[in-house]
XYZ file of C-alpha atoms in Angstrom:
135
model
C 55.700 4.611 -7.863
C 55.056 6.475 -11.052
C 52.788 9.118 -12.525
C 50.031 6.524 -12.645
C 50.306 6.260 -8.840
C 49.580 9.976 -8.652
C 46.505 9.490 -10.825
C 45.425 6.388 -8.865
C 45.631 8.495 -5.696
C 43.025 10.809 -7.222
C 45.432 13.605 -8.115
C 46.069 15.206 -11.473
C 49.468 14.422 -12.968
C 51.419 17.692 -12.958
C 55.099 18.435 -13.450
C 55.677 19.463 -9.814
C 53.990 16.296 -8.513
C 55.970 14.055 -10.874
C 59.279 15.800 -10.066
C 58.710 15.589 -6.292
C 57.659 11.944 -6.487
C 60.723 11.105 -8.618
C 62.974 12.896 -6.137
C 61.510 10.947 -3.207
C 61.910 7.680 -5.130
C 65.492 8.282 -6.256
C 67.016 9.996 -3.229
C 69.649 8.080 -1.279
C 68.117 9.653 1.840
C 64.656 8.155 2.379
C 63.567 10.874 4.845
C 63.486 14.347 3.321
C 62.162 17.648 4.591
C 60.244 19.995 2.306
C 63.308 22.250 2.331
C 65.564 19.332 1.285
C 63.233 18.599 -1.608
C 63.063 22.269 -2.599
C 66.873 22.614 -2.594
C 67.267 19.445 -4.677
C 64.726 20.680 -7.192
C 66.576 24.008 -7.469
C 69.902 22.191 -7.905
C 68.325 20.168 -10.745
C 67.117 23.367 -12.437
C 63.455 22.780 -11.633
C 61.525 25.992 -11.020
C 59.160 24.764 -8.302
C 58.514 27.029 -5.324
C 58.755 26.020 -1.677
C 55.022 26.662 -1.158
C 54.277 24.255 -4.016
C 56.538 21.627 -2.448
C 54.657 21.924 0.857
C 51.291 21.785 -0.914
C 52.237 18.712 -2.977
C 53.635 16.892 0.073
C 50.410 17.575 1.980
C 48.402 16.272 -0.976
C 50.637 13.178 -1.186
C 50.205 12.584 2.544
C 46.413 12.891 2.316
C 46.434 10.496 -0.661
C 48.601 7.993 1.220
C 51.634 8.307 -1.066
C 53.959 9.630 1.644
C 54.221 9.443 5.415
C 55.096 12.510 7.490
C 57.311 12.069 10.544
C 58.049 14.575 13.285
C 61.317 13.451 14.775
C 62.987 15.301 17.649
C 64.502 17.988 15.391
C 61.020 19.480 15.121
C 61.234 19.555 11.338
C 58.822 17.302 9.484
C 60.366 14.776 7.134
C 58.626 12.712 4.509
C 59.148 9.214 3.186
C 57.323 7.211 0.558
C 54.558 5.145 2.088
C 55.140 1.417 2.196
C 53.190 -1.654 3.169
C 56.306 -2.947 4.925
C 56.482 -1.955 8.589
C 59.693 -0.460 9.960
C 60.829 1.567 12.929
C 63.347 4.403 13.161
C 66.514 5.395 14.991
C 67.391 9.103 14.895
C 70.804 10.594 15.669
C 70.241 13.609 17.931
C 73.444 15.260 16.689
C 73.178 14.864 12.933
C 69.496 14.107 12.351
C 70.471 10.960 10.468
C 67.572 8.483 10.316
C 68.080 4.723 10.183
C 65.197 2.372 9.441
C 65.053 -1.056 11.019
C 62.689 -3.898 11.720
C 63.319 -6.396 14.486
C 61.040 -9.401 14.877
C 61.939 -9.820 18.561
C 60.810 -6.248 19.300
C 57.610 -6.791 17.304
C 56.826 -10.002 19.202
C 57.580 -8.377 22.564
C 55.224 -5.489 21.788
C 52.449 -7.967 21.019
C 53.110 -9.842 24.268
C 53.058 -6.628 26.309
C 49.815 -5.547 24.659
C 48.190 -8.913 25.433
C 49.367 -8.729 29.068
C 47.527 -5.423 29.408
C 44.429 -6.440 27.476
C 45.261 -4.450 24.350
C 45.070 -5.292 20.683
C 47.667 -3.270 18.758
C 46.135 -1.507 15.770
C 49.274 0.457 14.926
C 52.434 1.772 16.488
C 55.465 3.951 15.980
C 58.819 3.226 17.575
C 61.504 5.887 17.400
C 64.811 5.437 19.192
C 66.953 8.548 19.774
C 70.684 8.445 20.328
C 74.046 9.362 18.904
C 75.474 7.667 15.846
C 78.835 6.106 16.677
C 81.248 5.151 13.895
C 82.296 1.511 14.078
C 85.993 1.063 14.739
């Protein structure tokens, strides 16, 4: 995504929007809260207020540039929108989020929906647990 994506979404290209979009694109963590984004902007010397961060994220969400998630921590996190489907696992201790896609799970969901006379139009799968270091 670039500034032109902001414009294509019907928004004016402004410094705060470009900076927030760049941060979301370049962050090693794909799921960031508004506070995470605000702190990163401050650390980079960008003078963008927390209220502006919230406002821009809401505008990005409305425009389809980002997706908002409400995982168990209660704090909303944002990730860049993608055409590629994925599900999430969330560590209940650390808040760490892992994305995954499993074709067997996707096929099973379709089979279950058919068994009950449903056509899936969308879904969200979030698994909660504790991250365990591999030994």
